[in-house]
PDB file of C-alpha atoms in Angstrom:
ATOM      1  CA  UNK A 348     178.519 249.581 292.602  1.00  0.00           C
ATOM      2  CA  UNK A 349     178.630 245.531 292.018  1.00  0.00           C
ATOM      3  CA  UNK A 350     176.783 245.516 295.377  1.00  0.00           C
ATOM      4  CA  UNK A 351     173.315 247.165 293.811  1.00  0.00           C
ATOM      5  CA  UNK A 352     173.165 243.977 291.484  1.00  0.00           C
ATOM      6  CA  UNK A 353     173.186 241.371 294.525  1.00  0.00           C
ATOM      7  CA  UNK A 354     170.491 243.597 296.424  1.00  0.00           C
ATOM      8  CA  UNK A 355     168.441 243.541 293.532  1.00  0.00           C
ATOM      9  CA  UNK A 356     168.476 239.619 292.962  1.00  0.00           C
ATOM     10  CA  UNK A 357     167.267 239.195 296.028  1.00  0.00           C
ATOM     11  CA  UNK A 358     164.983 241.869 296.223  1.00  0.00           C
ATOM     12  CA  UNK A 359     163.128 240.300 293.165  1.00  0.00           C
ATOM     13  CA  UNK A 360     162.694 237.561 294.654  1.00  0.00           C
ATOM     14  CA  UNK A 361     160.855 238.697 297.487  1.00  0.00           C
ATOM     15  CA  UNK A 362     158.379 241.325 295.463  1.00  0.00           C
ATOM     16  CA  UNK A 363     157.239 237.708 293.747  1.00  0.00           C
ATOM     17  CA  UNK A 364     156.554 235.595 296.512  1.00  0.00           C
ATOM     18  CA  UNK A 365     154.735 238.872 298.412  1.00  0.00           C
ATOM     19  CA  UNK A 366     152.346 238.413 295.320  1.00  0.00           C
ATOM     20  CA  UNK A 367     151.940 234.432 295.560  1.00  0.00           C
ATOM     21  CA  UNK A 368     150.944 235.544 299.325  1.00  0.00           C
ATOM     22  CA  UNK A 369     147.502 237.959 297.818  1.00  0.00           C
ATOM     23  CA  UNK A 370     149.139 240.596 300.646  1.00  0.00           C
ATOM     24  CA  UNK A 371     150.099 242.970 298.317  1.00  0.00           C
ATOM     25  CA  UNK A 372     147.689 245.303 297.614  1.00  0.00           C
ATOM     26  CA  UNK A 373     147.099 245.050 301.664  1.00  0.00           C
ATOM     27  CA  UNK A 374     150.143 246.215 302.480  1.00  0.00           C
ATOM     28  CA  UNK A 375     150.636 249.141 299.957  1.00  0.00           C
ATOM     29  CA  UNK A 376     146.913 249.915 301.011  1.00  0.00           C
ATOM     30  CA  UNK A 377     148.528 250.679 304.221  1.00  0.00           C
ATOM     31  CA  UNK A 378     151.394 252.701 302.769  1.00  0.00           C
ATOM     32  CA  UNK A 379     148.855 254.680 300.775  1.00  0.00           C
ATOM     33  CA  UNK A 380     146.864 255.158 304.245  1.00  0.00           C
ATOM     34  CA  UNK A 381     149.956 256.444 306.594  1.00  0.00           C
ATOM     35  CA  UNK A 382     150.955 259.192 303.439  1.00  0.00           C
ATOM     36  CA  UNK A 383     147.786 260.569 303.033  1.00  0.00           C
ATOM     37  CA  UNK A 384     147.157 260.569 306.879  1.00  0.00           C
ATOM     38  CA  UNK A 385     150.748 262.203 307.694  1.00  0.00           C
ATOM     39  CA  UNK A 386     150.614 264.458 304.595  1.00  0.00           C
ATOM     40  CA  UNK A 387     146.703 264.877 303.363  1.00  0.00           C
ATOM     41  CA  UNK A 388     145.000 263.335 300.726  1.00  0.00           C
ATOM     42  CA  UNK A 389     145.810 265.081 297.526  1.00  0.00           C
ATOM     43  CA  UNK A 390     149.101 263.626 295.940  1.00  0.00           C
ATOM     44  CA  UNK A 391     149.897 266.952 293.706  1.00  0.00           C
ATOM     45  CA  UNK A 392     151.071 268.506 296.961  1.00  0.00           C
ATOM     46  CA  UNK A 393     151.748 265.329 299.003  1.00  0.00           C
ATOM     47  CA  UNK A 394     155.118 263.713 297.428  1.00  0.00           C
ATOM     48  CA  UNK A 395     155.052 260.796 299.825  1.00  0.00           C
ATOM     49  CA  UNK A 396     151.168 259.903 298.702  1.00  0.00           C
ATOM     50  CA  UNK A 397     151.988 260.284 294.879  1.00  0.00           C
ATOM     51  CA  UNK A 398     154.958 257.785 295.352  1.00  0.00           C
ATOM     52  CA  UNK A 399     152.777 255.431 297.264  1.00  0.00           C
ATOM     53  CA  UNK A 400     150.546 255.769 294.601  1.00  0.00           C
ATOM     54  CA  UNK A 401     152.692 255.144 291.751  1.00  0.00           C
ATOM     55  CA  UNK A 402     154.000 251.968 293.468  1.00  0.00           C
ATOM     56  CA  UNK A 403     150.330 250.810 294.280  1.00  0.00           C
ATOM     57  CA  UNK A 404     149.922 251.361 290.590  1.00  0.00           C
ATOM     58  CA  UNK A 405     152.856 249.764 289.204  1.00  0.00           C
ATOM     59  CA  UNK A 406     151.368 246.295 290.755  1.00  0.00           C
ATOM     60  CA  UNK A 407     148.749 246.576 289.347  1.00  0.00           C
ATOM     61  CA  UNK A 408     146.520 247.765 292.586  1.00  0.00           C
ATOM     62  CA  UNK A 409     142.859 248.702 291.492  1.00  0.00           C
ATOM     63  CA  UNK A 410     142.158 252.513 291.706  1.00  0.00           C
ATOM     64  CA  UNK A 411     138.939 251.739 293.692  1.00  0.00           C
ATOM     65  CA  UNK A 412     141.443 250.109 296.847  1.00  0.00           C
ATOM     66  CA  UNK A 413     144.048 253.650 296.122  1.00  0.00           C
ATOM     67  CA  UNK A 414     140.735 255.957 296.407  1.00  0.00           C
ATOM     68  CA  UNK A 415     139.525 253.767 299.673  1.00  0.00           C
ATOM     69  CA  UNK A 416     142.686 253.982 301.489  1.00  0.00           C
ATOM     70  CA  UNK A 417     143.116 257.656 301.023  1.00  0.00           C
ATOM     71  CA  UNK A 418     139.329 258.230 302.676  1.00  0.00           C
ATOM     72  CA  UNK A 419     140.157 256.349 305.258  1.00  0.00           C
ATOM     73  CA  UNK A 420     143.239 258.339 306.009  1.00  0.00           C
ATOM     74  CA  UNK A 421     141.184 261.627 305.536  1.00  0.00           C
ATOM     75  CA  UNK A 422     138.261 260.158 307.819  1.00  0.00           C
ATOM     76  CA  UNK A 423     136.095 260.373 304.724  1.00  0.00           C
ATOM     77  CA  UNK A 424     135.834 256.626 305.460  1.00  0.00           C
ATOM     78  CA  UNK A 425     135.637 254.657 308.990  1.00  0.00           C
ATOM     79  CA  UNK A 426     139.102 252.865 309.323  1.00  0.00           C
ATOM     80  CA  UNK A 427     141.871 251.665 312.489  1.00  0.00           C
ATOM     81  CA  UNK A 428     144.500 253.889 313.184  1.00  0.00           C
ATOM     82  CA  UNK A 429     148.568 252.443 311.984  1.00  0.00           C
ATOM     83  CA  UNK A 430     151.098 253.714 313.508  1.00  0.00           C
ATOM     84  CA  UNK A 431     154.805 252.909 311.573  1.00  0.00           C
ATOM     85  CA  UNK A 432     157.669 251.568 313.558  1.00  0.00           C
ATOM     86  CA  UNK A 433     161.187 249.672 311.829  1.00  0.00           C
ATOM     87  CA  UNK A 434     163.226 247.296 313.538  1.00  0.00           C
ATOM     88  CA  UNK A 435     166.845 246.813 313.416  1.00  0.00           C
ATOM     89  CA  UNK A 436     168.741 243.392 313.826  1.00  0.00           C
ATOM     90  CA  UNK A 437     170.929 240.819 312.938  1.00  0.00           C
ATOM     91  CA  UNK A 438     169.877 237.504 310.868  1.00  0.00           C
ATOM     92  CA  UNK A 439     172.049 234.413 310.636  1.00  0.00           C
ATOM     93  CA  UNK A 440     175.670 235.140 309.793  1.00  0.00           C
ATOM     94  CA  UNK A 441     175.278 238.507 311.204  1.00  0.00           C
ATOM     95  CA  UNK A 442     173.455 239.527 308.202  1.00  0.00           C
ATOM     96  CA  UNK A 443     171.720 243.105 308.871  1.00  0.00           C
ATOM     97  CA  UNK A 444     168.077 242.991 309.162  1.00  0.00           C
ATOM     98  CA  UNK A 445     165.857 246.278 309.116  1.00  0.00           C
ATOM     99  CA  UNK A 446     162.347 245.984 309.083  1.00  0.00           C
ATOM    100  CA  UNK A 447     159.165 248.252 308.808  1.00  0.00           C
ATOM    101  CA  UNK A 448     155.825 247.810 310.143  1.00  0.00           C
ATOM    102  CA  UNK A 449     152.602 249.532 309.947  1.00  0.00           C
ATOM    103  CA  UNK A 450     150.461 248.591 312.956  1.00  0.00           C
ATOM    104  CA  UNK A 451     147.438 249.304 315.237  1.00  0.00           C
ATOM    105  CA  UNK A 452     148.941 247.327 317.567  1.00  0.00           C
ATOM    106  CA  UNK A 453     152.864 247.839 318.680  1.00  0.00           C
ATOM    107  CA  UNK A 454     152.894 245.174 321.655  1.00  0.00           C
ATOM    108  CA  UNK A 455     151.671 242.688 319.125  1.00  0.00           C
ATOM    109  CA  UNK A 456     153.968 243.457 316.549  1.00  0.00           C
ATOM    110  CA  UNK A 457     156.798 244.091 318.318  1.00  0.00           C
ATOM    111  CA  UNK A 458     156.525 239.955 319.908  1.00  0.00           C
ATOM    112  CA  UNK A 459     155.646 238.822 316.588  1.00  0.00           C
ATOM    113  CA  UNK A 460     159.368 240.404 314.847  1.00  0.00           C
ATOM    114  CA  UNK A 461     161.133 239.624 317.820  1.00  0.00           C
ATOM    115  CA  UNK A 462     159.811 235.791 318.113  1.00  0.00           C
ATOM    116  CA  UNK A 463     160.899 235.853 313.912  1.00  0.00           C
ATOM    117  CA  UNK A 464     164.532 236.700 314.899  1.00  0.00           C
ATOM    118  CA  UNK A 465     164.587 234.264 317.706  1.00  0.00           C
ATOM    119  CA  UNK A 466     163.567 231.005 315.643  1.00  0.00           C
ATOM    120  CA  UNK A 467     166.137 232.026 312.579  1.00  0.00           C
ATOM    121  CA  UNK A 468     169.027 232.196 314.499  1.00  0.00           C
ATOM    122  CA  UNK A 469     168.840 236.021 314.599  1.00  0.00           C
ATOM    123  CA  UNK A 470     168.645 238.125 317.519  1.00  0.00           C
ATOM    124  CA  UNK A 471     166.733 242.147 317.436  1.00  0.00           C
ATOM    125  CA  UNK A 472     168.606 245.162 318.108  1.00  0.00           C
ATOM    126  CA  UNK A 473     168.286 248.353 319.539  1.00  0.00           C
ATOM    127  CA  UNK A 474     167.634 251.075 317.094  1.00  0.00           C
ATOM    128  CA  UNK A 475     170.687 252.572 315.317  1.00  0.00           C
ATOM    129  CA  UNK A 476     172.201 249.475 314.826  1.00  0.00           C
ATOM    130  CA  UNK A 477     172.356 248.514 311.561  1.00  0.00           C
ATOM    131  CA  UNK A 478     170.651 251.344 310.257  1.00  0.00           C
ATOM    132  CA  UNK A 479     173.776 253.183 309.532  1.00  0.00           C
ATOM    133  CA  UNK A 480     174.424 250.386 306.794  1.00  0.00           C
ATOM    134  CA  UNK A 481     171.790 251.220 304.262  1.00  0.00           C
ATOM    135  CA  UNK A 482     171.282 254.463 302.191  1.00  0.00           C
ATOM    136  CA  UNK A 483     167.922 255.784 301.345  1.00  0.00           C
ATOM    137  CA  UNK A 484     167.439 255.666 297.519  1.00  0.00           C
ATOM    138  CA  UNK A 485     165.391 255.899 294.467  1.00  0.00           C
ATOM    139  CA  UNK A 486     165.431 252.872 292.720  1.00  0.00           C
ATOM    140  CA  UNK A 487     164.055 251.984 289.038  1.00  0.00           C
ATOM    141  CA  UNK A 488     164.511 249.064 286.512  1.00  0.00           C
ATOM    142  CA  UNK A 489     163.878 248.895 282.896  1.00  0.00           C
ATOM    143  CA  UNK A 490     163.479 245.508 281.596  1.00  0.00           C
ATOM    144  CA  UNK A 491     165.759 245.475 278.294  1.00  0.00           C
ATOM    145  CA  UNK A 492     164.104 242.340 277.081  1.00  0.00           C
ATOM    146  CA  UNK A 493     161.178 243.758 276.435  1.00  0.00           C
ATOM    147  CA  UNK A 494     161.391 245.926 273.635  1.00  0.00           C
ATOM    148  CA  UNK A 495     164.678 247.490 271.628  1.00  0.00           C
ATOM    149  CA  UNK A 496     166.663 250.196 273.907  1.00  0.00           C
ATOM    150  CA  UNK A 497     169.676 251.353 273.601  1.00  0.00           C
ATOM    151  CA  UNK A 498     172.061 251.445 276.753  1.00  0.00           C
ATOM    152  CA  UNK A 499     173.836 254.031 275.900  1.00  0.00           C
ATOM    153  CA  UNK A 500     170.831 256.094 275.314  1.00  0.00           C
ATOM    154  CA  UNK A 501     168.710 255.364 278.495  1.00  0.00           C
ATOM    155  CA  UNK A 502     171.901 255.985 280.333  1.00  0.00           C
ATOM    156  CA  UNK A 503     172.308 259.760 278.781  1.00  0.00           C
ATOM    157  CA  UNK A 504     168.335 260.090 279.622  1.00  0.00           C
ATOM    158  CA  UNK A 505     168.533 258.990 282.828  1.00  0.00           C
ATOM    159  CA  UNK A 506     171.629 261.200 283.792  1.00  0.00           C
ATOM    160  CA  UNK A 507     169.527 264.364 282.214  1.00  0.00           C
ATOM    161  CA  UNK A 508     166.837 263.636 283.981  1.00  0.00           C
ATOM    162  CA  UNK A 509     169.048 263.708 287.449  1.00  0.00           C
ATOM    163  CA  UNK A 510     169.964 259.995 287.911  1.00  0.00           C
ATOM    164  CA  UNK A 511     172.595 259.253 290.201  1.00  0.00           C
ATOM    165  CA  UNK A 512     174.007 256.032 288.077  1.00  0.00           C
ATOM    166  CA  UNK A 513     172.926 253.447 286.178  1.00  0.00           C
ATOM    167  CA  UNK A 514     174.193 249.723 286.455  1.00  0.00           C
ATOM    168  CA  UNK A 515     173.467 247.066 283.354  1.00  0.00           C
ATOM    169  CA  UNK A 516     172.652 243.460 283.672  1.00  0.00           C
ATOM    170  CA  UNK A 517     171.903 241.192 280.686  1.00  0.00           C
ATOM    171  CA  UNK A 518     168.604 241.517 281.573  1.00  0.00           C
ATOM    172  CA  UNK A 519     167.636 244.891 282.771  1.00  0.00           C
ATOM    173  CA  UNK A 520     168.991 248.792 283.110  1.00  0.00           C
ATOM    174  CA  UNK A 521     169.412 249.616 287.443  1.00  0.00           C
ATOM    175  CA  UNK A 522     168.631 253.060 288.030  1.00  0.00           C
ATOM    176  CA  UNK A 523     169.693 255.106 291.151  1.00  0.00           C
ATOM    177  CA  UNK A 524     168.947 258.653 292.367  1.00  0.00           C
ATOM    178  CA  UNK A 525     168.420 260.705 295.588  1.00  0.00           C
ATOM    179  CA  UNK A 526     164.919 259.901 296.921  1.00  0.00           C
ATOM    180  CA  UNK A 527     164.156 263.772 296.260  1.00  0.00           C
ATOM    181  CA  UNK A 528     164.684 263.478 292.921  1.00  0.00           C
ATOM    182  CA  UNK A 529     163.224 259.570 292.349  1.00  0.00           C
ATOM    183  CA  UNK A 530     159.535 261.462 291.179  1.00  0.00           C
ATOM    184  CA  UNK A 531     161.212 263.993 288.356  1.00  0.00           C
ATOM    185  CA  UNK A 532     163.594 261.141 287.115  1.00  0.00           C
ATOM    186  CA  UNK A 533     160.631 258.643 286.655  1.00  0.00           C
ATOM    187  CA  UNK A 534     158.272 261.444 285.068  1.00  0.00           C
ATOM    188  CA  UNK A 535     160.838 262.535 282.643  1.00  0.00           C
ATOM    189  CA  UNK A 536     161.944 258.786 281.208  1.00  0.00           C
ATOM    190  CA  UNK A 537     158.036 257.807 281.280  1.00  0.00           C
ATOM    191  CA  UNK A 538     157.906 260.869 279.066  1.00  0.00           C
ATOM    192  CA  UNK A 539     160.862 259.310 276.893  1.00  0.00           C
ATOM    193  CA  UNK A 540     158.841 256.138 276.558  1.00  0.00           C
ATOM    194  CA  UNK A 541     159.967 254.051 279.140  1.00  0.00           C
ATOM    195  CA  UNK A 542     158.335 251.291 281.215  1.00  0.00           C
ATOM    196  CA  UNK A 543     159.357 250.234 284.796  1.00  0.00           C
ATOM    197  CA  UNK A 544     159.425 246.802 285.658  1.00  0.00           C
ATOM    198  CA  UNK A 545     160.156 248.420 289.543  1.00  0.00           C
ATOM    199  CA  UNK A 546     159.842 251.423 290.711  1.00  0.00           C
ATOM    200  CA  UNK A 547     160.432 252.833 294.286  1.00  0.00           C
ATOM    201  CA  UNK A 548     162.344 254.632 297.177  1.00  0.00           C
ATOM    202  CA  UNK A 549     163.790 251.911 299.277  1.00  0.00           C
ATOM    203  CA  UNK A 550     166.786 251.157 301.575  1.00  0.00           C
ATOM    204  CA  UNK A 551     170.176 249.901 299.660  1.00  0.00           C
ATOM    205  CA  UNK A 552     172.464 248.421 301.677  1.00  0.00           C
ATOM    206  CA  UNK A 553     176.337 249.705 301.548  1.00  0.00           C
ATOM    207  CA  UNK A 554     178.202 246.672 302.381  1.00  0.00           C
ATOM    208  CA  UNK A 555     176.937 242.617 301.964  1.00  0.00           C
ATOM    209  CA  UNK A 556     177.666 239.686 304.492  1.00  0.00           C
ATOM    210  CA  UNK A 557     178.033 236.775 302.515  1.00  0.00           C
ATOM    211  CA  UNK A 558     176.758 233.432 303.413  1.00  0.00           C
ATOM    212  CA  UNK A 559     177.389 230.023 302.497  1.00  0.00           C
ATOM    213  CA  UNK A 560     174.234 227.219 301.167  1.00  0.00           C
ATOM    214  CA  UNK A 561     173.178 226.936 305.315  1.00  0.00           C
ATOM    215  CA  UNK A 562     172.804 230.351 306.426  1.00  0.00           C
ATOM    216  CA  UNK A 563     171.268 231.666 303.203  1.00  0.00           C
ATOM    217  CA  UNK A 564     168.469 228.739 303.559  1.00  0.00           C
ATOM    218  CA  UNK A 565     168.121 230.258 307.541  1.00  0.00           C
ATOM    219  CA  UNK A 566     167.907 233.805 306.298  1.00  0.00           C
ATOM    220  CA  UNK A 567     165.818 232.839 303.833  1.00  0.00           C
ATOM    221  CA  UNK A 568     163.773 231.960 306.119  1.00  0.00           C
ATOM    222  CA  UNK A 569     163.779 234.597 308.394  1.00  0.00           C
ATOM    223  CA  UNK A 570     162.211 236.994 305.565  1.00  0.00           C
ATOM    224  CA  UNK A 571     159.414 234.591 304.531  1.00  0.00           C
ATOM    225  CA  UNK A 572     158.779 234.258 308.191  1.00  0.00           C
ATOM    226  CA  UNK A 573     159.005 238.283 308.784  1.00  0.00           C
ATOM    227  CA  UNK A 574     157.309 238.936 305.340  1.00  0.00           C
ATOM    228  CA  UNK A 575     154.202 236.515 306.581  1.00  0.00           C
ATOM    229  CA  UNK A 576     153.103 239.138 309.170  1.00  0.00           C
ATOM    230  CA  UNK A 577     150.214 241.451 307.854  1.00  0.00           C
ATOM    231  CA  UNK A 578     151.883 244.437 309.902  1.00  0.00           C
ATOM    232  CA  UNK A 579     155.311 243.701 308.011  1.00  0.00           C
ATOM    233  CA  UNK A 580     155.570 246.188 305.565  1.00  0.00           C
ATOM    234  CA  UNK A 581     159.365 246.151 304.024  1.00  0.00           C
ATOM    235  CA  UNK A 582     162.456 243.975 305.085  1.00  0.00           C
ATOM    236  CA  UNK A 583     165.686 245.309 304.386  1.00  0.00           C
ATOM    237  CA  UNK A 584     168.730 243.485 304.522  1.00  0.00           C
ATOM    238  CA  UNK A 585     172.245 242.951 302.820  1.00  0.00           C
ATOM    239  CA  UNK A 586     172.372 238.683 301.947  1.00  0.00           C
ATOM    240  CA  UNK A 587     174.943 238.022 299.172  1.00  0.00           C
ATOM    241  CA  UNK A 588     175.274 234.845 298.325  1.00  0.00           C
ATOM    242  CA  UNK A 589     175.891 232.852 294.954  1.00  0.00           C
ATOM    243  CA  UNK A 590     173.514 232.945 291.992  1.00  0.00           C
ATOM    244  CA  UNK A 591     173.218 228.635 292.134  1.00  0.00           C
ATOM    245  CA  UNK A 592     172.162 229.176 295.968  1.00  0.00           C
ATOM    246  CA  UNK A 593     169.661 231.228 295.524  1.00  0.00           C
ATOM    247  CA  UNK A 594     167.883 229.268 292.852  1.00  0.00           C
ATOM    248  CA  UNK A 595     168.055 226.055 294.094  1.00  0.00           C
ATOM    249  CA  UNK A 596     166.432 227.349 297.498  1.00  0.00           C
ATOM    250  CA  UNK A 597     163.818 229.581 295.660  1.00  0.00           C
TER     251      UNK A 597
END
């Protein structure tokens, strides 16, 4: 699908500027925390914690910050108690917002998204209401800048290895496959060789709202603003907009 292209423009954009922040590695901290607390602390028979892992891993988070989280979660280590709540709503435009949290304090949280929505022109819905737009999926991109491959090759690889499809850009190979089989489809091509430049289970939106120069800068704002909060975790939305927008307001 063209649309996977314009989610992933964006959604570059965002990983960079959550690493200009330094909240990372506090935020997949937390991710690591709620796996290993809803599914133990051993990620050969917790799927959700290995994933966590491998995304902690992938930027680059220091195994000493993985190991603490996981104690914490086990109460091998003295830590505050998340709980994880999303938020549905619509930004400027009526561009579909959903957004995930992990906090130890809802009331807090909940004022903090809702007074986001409220200065950007957006307003919060109840649950259910945009939620039906997005697909859970696994998600992974090989950059094909940085070393000889072969299209036609990673394609056959990644179908093989259970791959829904695979999508080409001129500068990297898109990836898609059920979230049950994102962990087996990443294992196998890492066997092949291959190096992620992302790699996760996320929310993919089925159909865009497009906005003109105006609302992109507002919704633009409305994820740095969302993306600010320490209990913000993930904001999903579907933005298209033109290429020349988007750079000139990044």
């Amino acid at each position: 699908m063209a649309g996977h292209s314009k989610w992933s423009n964006i959604k570059h954009r965002k990983g960079a500027q959550d690493a200009k922040r330094g909240k990372l590695f506090m935020k997949l901290a937390r991710e690591i925390f709620m796996a290993a607390k809803d599914g133990g602390g051993d990620p050969d028979t917790n799927p959700t914690l290995r994933l966590a892992i491998d995304k902690a891993r992938t930027n680059n988070m220091p195994n000493d910050n993985i190991d603490r989280a996981i104690k914490k979660a086990t109460g091998d280590l003295e830590g505050v108690n998340y709980e994880e709540y999303t938020y549905e709503g619509y930004g400027p435009g009526g561009v579909a917002v959903m957004v995930k949290v992990l906090t130890d304090n809802k009331n807090r949280t909940a004022a903090d998204v809702r007074h986001a929505f409220n200065k950007n022109d957006g307003n919060l819905g109840e649950n259910g209401c945009v939620s039906f737009m997005f697909n859970r999926q696994g998600y992974l991109v090989i950059d094909r800048n940085s070393a000889d491959i072969d299209e036609e090759s990673v394609m056959l690889e990644a179908i093989e290895a259970g791959a829904e499809e695979m999508e080409t850009t001129d500068e990297q190979f898109e990836i898609f496959t059920e979230p049950e089989a994102f962990s087996d489809v990443k294992a196998d091509l890492e066997e092949s060789g291959y190096a992620f430049k992302s790699a996760e289970v996320t929310m993919i939106p089925e159909t865009y709202t497009f906005l003109e120069e105006e609302g992109v800068e507002k919704m633009l704002k409305l994820i740095d603003m969302l993306e600010d909060n320490d209990d913000v975790q993930e904001v999903y939305h579907n933005l298209d907009a033109d290429e020349e927008v988007l750079e000139k307001l990044s």
